[in-house]
mmCIF file of C-alpha atoms in Angstrom:
data_model
loop_
_atom_site.group_PDB
_atom_site.id
_atom_site.type_symbol
_atom_site.label_atom_id
_atom_site.label_comp_id
_atom_site.label_asym_id
_atom_site.label_seq_id
_atom_site.Cartn_x
_atom_site.Cartn_y
_atom_site.Cartn_z
ATOM 1 C CA MET A 1 15.891 9.687 11.787
ATOM 2 C CA ALA A 2 15.387 10.051 15.518
ATOM 3 C CA ARG A 3 12.958 12.830 16.442
ATOM 4 C CA ILE A 4 13.780 15.120 19.347
ATOM 5 C CA ASN A 5 10.686 16.613 20.997
ATOM 6 C CA ILE A 6 11.900 19.973 22.245
ATOM 7 C CA ALA A 7 9.092 22.490 22.748
ATOM 8 C CA GLY A 8 9.334 25.411 20.380
ATOM 9 C CA ALA A 9 12.510 24.043 18.805
ATOM 10 C CA PHE A 10 13.666 23.981 15.209
ATOM 11 C CA LEU A 11 15.537 20.806 14.318
ATOM 12 C CA VAL A 12 17.847 20.240 11.348
ATOM 13 C CA ALA A 13 19.090 16.744 10.582
ATOM 14 C CA LEU A 14 21.677 16.031 7.915
ATOM 15 C CA LEU A 15 20.989 12.861 5.948
ATOM 16 C CA ILE A 16 22.534 10.958 3.092
ATOM 17 C CA CYS A 17 19.971 8.701 1.419
ATOM 18 C CA ASN A 18 19.102 7.219 -1.968
ATOM 19 C CA SER A 19 16.280 9.707 -2.587
ATOM 20 C CA GLY A 20 18.742 12.610 -2.822
ATOM 21 C CA VAL A 21 17.511 14.236 0.388
ATOM 22 C CA ALA A 22 20.490 15.681 2.216
ATOM 23 C CA GLU A 23 18.697 17.595 4.945
ATOM 24 C CA THR A 24 15.439 17.303 6.871
ATOM 25 C CA ARG A 25 14.201 20.340 8.783
ATOM 26 C CA CYS A 26 11.501 20.045 11.442
ATOM 27 C CA GLU A 27 9.487 22.721 13.198
ATOM 28 C CA TYR A 28 7.679 22.147 16.507
ATOM 29 C CA ASP A 29 4.783 23.761 18.336
ATOM 30 C CA ALA A 30 4.831 24.764 22.004
ATOM 31 C CA ASP A 31 3.815 21.235 23.000
ATOM 32 C CA GLY A 32 6.698 19.574 21.183
ATOM 33 C CA ASN A 33 4.643 18.284 18.253
ATOM 34 C CA VAL A 34 6.218 18.322 14.790
ATOM 35 C CA THR A 35 4.185 20.813 12.749
ATOM 36 C CA ARG A 36 6.379 20.884 9.651
ATOM 37 C CA GLU A 37 8.945 18.526 8.135
ATOM 38 C CA SER A 38 10.737 19.730 4.999
ATOM 39 C CA TYR A 39 13.311 18.017 2.772
ATOM 40 C CA PHE A 40 16.297 19.584 0.984
ATOM 41 C CA GLY A 41 19.019 18.469 -1.383
ATOM 42 C CA VAL A 42 22.773 19.007 -1.232
ATOM 43 C CA ASP A 43 22.294 22.352 -2.999
ATOM 44 C CA GLY A 44 19.999 23.565 -0.229
ATOM 45 C CA LYS A 45 16.948 23.564 -2.496
ATOM 46 C CA PRO A 46 13.725 21.659 -1.737
ATOM 47 C CA GLU A 47 14.075 17.965 -2.611
ATOM 48 C CA ALA A 48 11.381 15.291 -2.712
ATOM 49 C CA ASP A 49 11.710 12.086 -0.704
ATOM 50 C CA LYS A 50 11.234 8.629 -2.225
ATOM 51 C CA ASP A 51 7.450 9.140 -2.172
ATOM 52 C CA GLY A 52 7.656 12.434 -4.071
ATOM 53 C CA ILE A 53 6.940 14.541 -0.965
ATOM 54 C CA PHE A 54 8.720 17.867 -0.410
ATOM 55 C CA GLU A 55 7.078 18.750 2.880
ATOM 56 C CA VAL A 56 4.658 17.459 5.521
ATOM 57 C CA ARG A 57 2.545 19.836 7.600
ATOM 58 C CA THR A 58 0.611 18.625 10.627
ATOM 59 C CA GLU A 59 -2.101 20.171 12.818
ATOM 60 C CA TYR A 60 -2.999 19.047 16.345
ATOM 61 C CA GLY A 61 -5.954 19.462 18.650
ATOM 62 C CA LYS A 62 -5.795 20.658 22.248
ATOM 63 C CA ASP A 63 -5.493 17.015 23.320
ATOM 64 C CA GLY A 64 -2.351 16.578 21.225
ATOM 65 C CA LYS A 65 -4.032 14.321 18.679
ATOM 66 C CA GLN A 66 -3.593 14.937 14.985
ATOM 67 C CA LYS A 67 -6.457 16.884 13.402
ATOM 68 C CA GLY A 68 -4.999 16.941 9.947
ATOM 69 C CA ASN A 69 -1.924 16.852 7.802
ATOM 70 C CA THR A 70 -0.875 18.070 4.376
ATOM 71 C CA LEU A 71 1.551 16.394 1.996
ATOM 72 C CA ILE A 72 3.254 18.780 -0.439
ATOM 73 C CA TYR A 73 4.169 17.391 -3.875
ATOM 74 C CA ALA A 74 5.085 20.674 -5.596
ATOM 75 C CA VAL A 75 7.095 23.730 -4.565
ATOM 76 C CA ALA A 76 8.106 26.892 -6.437
ATOM 77 C CA GLY A 77 10.995 26.445 -8.872
ATOM 78 C CA VAL A 78 11.009 22.648 -8.713
ATOM 79 C CA LYS A 79 9.262 20.191 -11.031
ATOM 80 C CA PRO A 80 6.164 18.656 -9.372
ATOM 81 C CA THR A 81 6.551 14.958 -8.611
ATOM 82 C CA ARG A 82 3.026 13.744 -9.361
ATOM 83 C CA GLU A 83 2.029 13.108 -12.962
ATOM 84 C CA ASP A 84 -1.596 14.017 -12.191
ATOM 85 C CA GLY A 85 -0.504 17.534 -11.239
ATOM 86 C CA ILE A 86 -1.624 17.336 -7.617
ATOM 87 C CA ALA A 87 0.423 19.674 -5.462
ATOM 88 C CA GLU A 88 -1.190 18.979 -2.071
ATOM 89 C CA LYS A 89 -3.027 16.132 -0.407
ATOM 90 C CA ARG A 90 -4.829 17.183 2.750
ATOM 91 C CA THR A 91 -6.010 14.660 5.322
ATOM 92 C CA GLU A 92 -8.485 15.244 8.154
ATOM 93 C CA PHE A 93 -8.820 12.855 11.100
ATOM 94 C CA ASN A 94 -11.726 12.123 13.430
ATOM 95 C CA GLU A 95 -11.482 12.069 17.229
ATOM 96 C CA ASN A 96 -10.292 8.440 17.126
ATOM 97 C CA GLY A 97 -7.446 9.159 14.742
ATOM 98 C CA ASN A 98 -9.143 7.619 11.710
ATOM 99 C CA VAL A 99 -8.991 9.320 8.316
ATOM 100 C CA ALA A 100 -12.260 11.207 7.771
ATOM 101 C CA LYS A 101 -11.439 13.155 4.608
ATOM 102 C CA LEU A 102 -8.816 13.255 1.867
ATOM 103 C CA SER A 103 -8.718 16.262 -0.475
ATOM 104 C CA PHE A 104 -6.517 17.012 -3.472
ATOM 105 C CA PHE A 105 -5.324 20.431 -4.688
ATOM 106 C CA GLY A 106 -3.337 21.895 -7.564
ATOM 107 C CA LEU A 107 -0.539 24.476 -7.614
ATOM 108 C CA ASP A 108 -3.139 27.274 -7.635
ATOM 109 C CA GLY A 109 -4.618 26.008 -4.360
ATOM 110 C CA ARG A 110 -7.881 24.988 -6.018
ATOM 111 C CA PRO A 111 -9.365 21.488 -5.835
ATOM 112 C CA LYS A 112 -7.809 19.136 -8.401
ATOM 113 C CA ALA A 113 -8.751 15.591 -9.342
ATOM 114 C CA ASP A 114 -6.324 12.692 -8.982
ATOM 115 C CA LYS A 115 -5.568 10.231 -11.802
ATOM 116 C CA ASP A 116 -8.907 8.514 -11.134
ATOM 117 C CA GLY A 117 -10.860 11.764 -11.414
ATOM 118 C CA VAL A 118 -11.455 11.998 -7.650
ATOM 119 C CA PHE A 119 -11.363 15.412 -5.945
ATOM 120 C CA GLU A 120 -12.156 14.215 -2.436
ATOM 121 C CA VAL A 121 -12.634 11.051 -0.410
ATOM 122 C CA ARG A 122 -14.796 10.874 2.713
ATOM 123 C CA MET A 123 -14.774 8.011 5.203
ATOM 124 C CA GLU A 124 -16.811 6.942 8.204
ATOM 125 C CA CYS A 125 -15.419 4.380 10.625
ATOM 126 C CA ASP A 126 -16.877 2.371 13.478
ATOM 127 C CA LYS A 127 -15.474 2.377 17.025
ATOM 128 C CA ASP A 128 -12.873 -0.206 16.009
ATOM 129 C CA GLY A 129 -11.580 1.944 13.196
ATOM 130 C CA LYS A 130 -13.116 -0.199 10.456
ATOM 131 C CA ILE A 131 -14.561 1.644 7.468
ATOM 132 C CA LYS A 132 -18.377 1.661 7.363
ATOM 133 C CA ARG A 133 -18.907 4.109 4.516
ATOM 134 C CA TYR A 134 -16.628 5.500 1.827
ATOM 135 C CA THR A 135 -17.467 8.251 -0.667
ATOM 136 C CA ASP A 136 -15.540 9.350 -3.758
ATOM 137 C CA ILE A 137 -16.298 12.902 -4.948
ATOM 138 C CA TYR A 138 -16.007 13.616 -8.681
ATOM 139 C CA VAL A 139 -17.480 17.140 -8.752
ATOM 140 C CA VAL A 140 -16.616 20.277 -6.768
ATOM 141 C CA ALA A 141 -17.837 23.860 -7.150
ATOM 142 C CA GLY A 142 -16.100 25.882 -9.833
ATOM 143 C CA VAL A 143 -14.229 22.961 -11.372
ATOM 144 C CA LYS A 144 -15.211 20.888 -14.424
ATOM 145 C CA PRO A 145 -16.619 17.458 -13.465
ATOM 146 C CA THR A 146 -14.297 14.589 -14.330
ATOM 147 C CA ARG A 147 -16.817 11.883 -15.266
ATOM 148 C CA GLU A 148 -18.574 11.931 -18.627
ATOM 149 C CA ASP A 149 -21.603 10.124 -17.182
ATOM 150 C CA GLY A 150 -22.248 13.038 -14.803
ATOM 151 C CA ILE A 151 -21.809 11.049 -11.612
ATOM 152 C CA ALA A 152 -20.716 13.330 -8.782
ATOM 153 C CA GLU A 153 -20.451 10.793 -5.945
ATOM 154 C CA ILE A 154 -19.914 7.077 -5.498
ATOM 155 C CA ARG A 155 -20.844 5.875 -2.022
ATOM 156 C CA ASP A 156 -19.713 2.487 -0.712
ATOM 157 C CA GLU A 157 -20.929 0.656 2.380
ATOM 158 C CA TYR A 158 -18.935 -2.103 4.103
ATOM 159 C CA ASP A 159 -19.713 -5.046 6.334
ATOM 160 C CA ALA A 160 -17.747 -5.906 9.487
ATOM 161 C CA ASP A 161 -15.221 -7.870 7.412
ATOM 162 C CA GLY A 162 -14.403 -4.956 5.133
ATOM 163 C CA ASN A 163 -16.367 -6.197 2.128
ATOM 164 C CA VAL A 164 -18.234 -3.669 -0.030
ATOM 165 C CA THR A 165 -21.922 -4.532 0.394
ATOM 166 C CA ARG A 166 -23.387 -1.577 -1.501
ATOM 167 C CA GLU A 167 -22.112 0.814 -4.163
ATOM 168 C CA SER A 168 -24.426 3.680 -5.109
ATOM 169 C CA TYR A 169 -24.127 6.506 -7.651
ATOM 170 C CA PHE A 170 -25.347 10.115 -7.286
ATOM 171 C CA GLY A 171 -25.512 13.289 -9.375
ATOM 172 C CA VAL A 172 -24.635 16.867 -8.461
ATOM 173 C CA ASP A 173 -28.160 17.315 -7.056
ATOM 174 C CA GLY A 174 -27.594 14.498 -4.574
ATOM 175 C CA LYS A 175 -30.179 12.268 -6.275
ATOM 176 C CA PRO A 176 -29.452 8.749 -7.549
ATOM 177 C CA LYS A 177 -27.852 8.764 -10.994
ATOM 178 C CA ALA A 178 -27.031 5.904 -13.343
ATOM 179 C CA ASP A 179 -23.503 5.211 -14.565
ATOM 180 C CA LYS A 180 -22.638 4.684 -18.245
ATOM 181 C CA ASP A 181 -24.077 1.153 -18.049
ATOM 182 C CA GLY A 182 -27.398 2.393 -16.682
ATOM 183 C CA VAL A 183 -26.665 1.122 -13.168
ATOM 184 C CA PHE A 184 -27.821 3.087 -10.106
ATOM 185 C CA GLU A 185 -26.588 0.702 -7.450
ATOM 186 C CA VAL A 186 -24.810 -2.610 -6.885
ATOM 187 C CA ARG A 187 -25.442 -4.785 -3.814
ATOM 188 C CA ARG A 188 -23.333 -7.725 -2.659
ATOM 189 C CA GLU A 189 -23.508 -10.488 -0.046
ATOM 190 C CA TYR A 190 -20.585 -12.600 1.206
ATOM 191 C CA ASP A 191 -20.084 -15.865 3.074
ATOM 192 C CA ASN A 192 -17.883 -16.335 6.145
ATOM 193 C CA ALA A 193 -14.864 -16.831 3.891
ATOM 194 C CA ARG A 194 -15.527 -13.378 2.363
ATOM 195 C CA LYS A 195 -16.480 -14.895 -0.979
ATOM 196 C CA MET A 196 -19.344 -13.217 -2.819
ATOM 197 C CA ILE A 197 -22.425 -15.428 -2.878
ATOM 198 C CA ARG A 198 -25.063 -13.010 -4.212
ATOM 199 C CA SER A 199 -25.158 -9.683 -6.016
ATOM 200 C CA ALA A 200 -27.850 -7.387 -7.376
ATOM 201 C CA VAL A 201 -27.487 -4.722 -10.046
ATOM 202 C CA ILE A 202 -30.148 -1.991 -9.803
ATOM 203 C CA TYR A 203 -31.416 -0.260 -12.967
ATOM 204 C CA ALA A 204 -34.385 1.613 -11.477
ATOM 205 C CA VAL A 205 -34.898 3.699 -8.335
ATOM 206 C CA THR A 206 -37.867 5.639 -6.992
ATOM 207 C CA GLY A 207 -38.464 8.955 -8.709
ATOM 208 C CA VAL A 208 -35.977 8.365 -11.525
ATOM 209 C CA LYS A 209 -36.702 6.988 -15.009
ATOM 210 C CA PRO A 210 -35.526 3.342 -15.395
ATOM 211 C CA THR A 211 -32.534 3.000 -17.713
ATOM 212 C CA ARG A 212 -33.320 -0.329 -19.390
ATOM 213 C CA GLU A 213 -35.708 -0.379 -22.333
ATOM 214 C CA ASP A 214 -36.915 -3.880 -21.412
ATOM 215 C CA GLY A 215 -38.156 -2.528 -18.064
ATOM 216 C CA ILE A 216 -35.882 -4.688 -15.924
ATOM 217 C CA ALA A 217 -35.186 -2.957 -12.646
ATOM 218 C CA GLU A 218 -32.928 -5.513 -11.000
ATOM 219 C CA VAL A 219 -30.600 -8.329 -12.051
ATOM 220 C CA ARG A 220 -29.730 -10.788 -9.275
ATOM 221 C CA ASP A 221 -26.802 -13.198 -9.491
ATOM 222 C CA GLU A 222 -25.873 -16.177 -7.321
ATOM 223 C CA TYR A 223 -22.345 -17.610 -7.216
ATOM 224 C CA ASP A 224 -20.708 -20.950 -6.435
ATOM 225 C CA ALA A 225 -17.614 -21.350 -4.237
ATOM 226 C CA ASP A 226 -15.363 -20.655 -7.233
ATOM 227 C CA GLY A 227 -17.055 -17.383 -8.101
ATOM 228 C CA ASN A 228 -19.000 -18.677 -11.101
ATOM 229 C CA VAL A 229 -22.524 -17.316 -11.686
ATOM 230 C CA THR A 230 -24.912 -20.214 -11.130
ATOM 231 C CA ARG A 231 -28.128 -18.216 -11.433
ATOM 232 C CA GLU A 232 -29.064 -14.894 -12.987
ATOM 233 C CA SER A 233 -32.615 -13.661 -12.483
ATOM 234 C CA TYR A 234 -34.482 -10.585 -13.751
ATOM 235 C CA PHE A 235 -37.056 -8.483 -11.883
ATOM 236 C CA GLY A 236 -39.304 -5.493 -12.554
ATOM 237 C CA VAL A 237 -39.932 -2.379 -10.486
ATOM 238 C CA ASP A 238 -42.616 -4.286 -8.556
ATOM 239 C CA GLY A 239 -40.062 -6.877 -7.433
ATOM 240 C CA LYS A 240 -41.694 -9.630 -9.477
ATOM 241 C CA PRO A 241 -39.868 -11.749 -12.092
ATOM 242 C CA LYS A 242 -39.644 -10.012 -15.451
ATOM 243 C CA ALA A 243 -38.368 -11.245 -18.804
ATOM 244 C CA ASP A 244 -35.497 -9.551 -20.613
ATOM 245 C CA LYS A 245 -35.674 -8.467 -24.262
ATOM 246 C CA ASP A 246 -35.202 -12.104 -25.332
ATOM 247 C CA GLY A 247 -38.081 -13.304 -23.177
ATOM 248 C CA VAL A 248 -35.772 -14.903 -20.577
ATOM 249 C CA PHE A 249 -36.698 -14.752 -16.892
ATOM 250 C CA GLU A 250 -33.689 -16.618 -15.532
ATOM 251 C CA VAL A 251 -30.420 -18.228 -16.598
ATOM 252 C CA ARG A 252 -28.806 -21.133 -14.711
ATOM 253 C CA GLY A 253 -25.347 -22.607 -15.085
ATOM 254 C CA GLU A 254 -23.232 -25.502 -13.788
ATOM 255 C CA TYR A 255 -19.437 -25.597 -14.065
ATOM 256 C CA ASP A 256 -16.609 -28.116 -13.983
ATOM 257 C CA LYS A 257 -13.485 -27.744 -11.834
ATOM 258 C CA ALA A 258 -11.825 -25.661 -14.540
ATOM 259 C CA GLY A 259 -14.685 -23.168 -14.438
ATOM 260 C CA LYS A 260 -16.090 -24.198 -17.812
ATOM 261 C CA VAL A 261 -19.857 -24.455 -18.262
ATOM 262 C CA LYS A 262 -21.129 -28.037 -18.155
ATOM 263 C CA ARG A 263 -24.827 -27.302 -18.293
ATOM 264 C CA GLY A 264 -26.963 -24.246 -18.783
ATOM 265 C CA ALA A 265 -30.662 -23.459 -18.763
ATOM 266 C CA MET A 266 -32.774 -20.457 -19.798
ATOM 267 C CA LEU A 267 -36.230 -20.084 -18.288
ATOM 268 C CA TYR A 268 -39.038 -18.579 -20.369
ATOM 269 C CA ALA A 269 -41.784 -19.147 -17.813
ATOM 270 C CA VAL A 270 -42.053 -18.655 -14.042
ATOM 271 C CA ALA A 271 -44.904 -19.118 -11.590
ATOM 272 C CA GLY A 272 -47.526 -16.370 -11.660
ATOM 273 C CA VAL A 273 -46.243 -14.721 -14.825
ATOM 274 C CA LYS A 274 -47.390 -15.255 -18.420
ATOM 275 C CA PRO A 275 -44.896 -17.339 -20.457
ATOM 276 C CA THR A 276 -43.038 -15.359 -23.113
ATOM 277 C CA ARG A 277 -42.767 -17.964 -25.863
ATOM 278 C CA GLU A 278 -45.738 -18.706 -28.074
ATOM 279 C CA ASP A 279 -44.539 -22.259 -28.670
ATOM 280 C CA GLY A 280 -44.964 -23.023 -24.970
ATOM 281 C CA ILE A 281 -41.268 -23.748 -24.312
#
């Protein structure tokens, strides 16, 4: 549909399309920006488009740039289109036009979690519009948390190529909190082809009780070009090698072209640390 920018105008366009929308009505502000776009069926009642949207509302700054918009998935007297019950998705933009915040709301206007249990998403972008940090919010005031492990936030950090280099978990108090597997944080490194070459899973952080009974604070993995783990090493809170509950400090593996293990090795002794096996192996 062609948009006509007429300051202060109200535009009605009649459409025939597969979604059942027969009419699109647009409202404009004094600067000719579309502030509301609503969809209606042949009976004149609100009708959702192919994406389940009944209405789009948009706000602008003094410079004419979008500050935010709201997608409406539920209206009075019509069945909501989203199975998760979300009635509104509100988006806020930064000065460069990048999405800074996404928030979800129910029919009562209160925050509501999406199908993944997320109430809100926050993003930070660099000057080129690439995401640097991304946060999923699982807890908001006055609403029951959605995660059984009590995690309120998951924060991701990205490299210049868009790879997640760090994923960290936090509780409602803003302090690090372990997920159901006892993990506080996951770190990743990538090569120039964006393949993961190293990762570290963190089970202990300063000021919080470690989650593993064997005292391991960090598990580091190294990968080959096919994504197979070639080395898995265990470390304590002091950063030194530490054996797991089976007395193993490190596991190494070699693979064939089909990704099957050809050779493997478990290390029970490392330099500077007492061997774990009494038989000296």
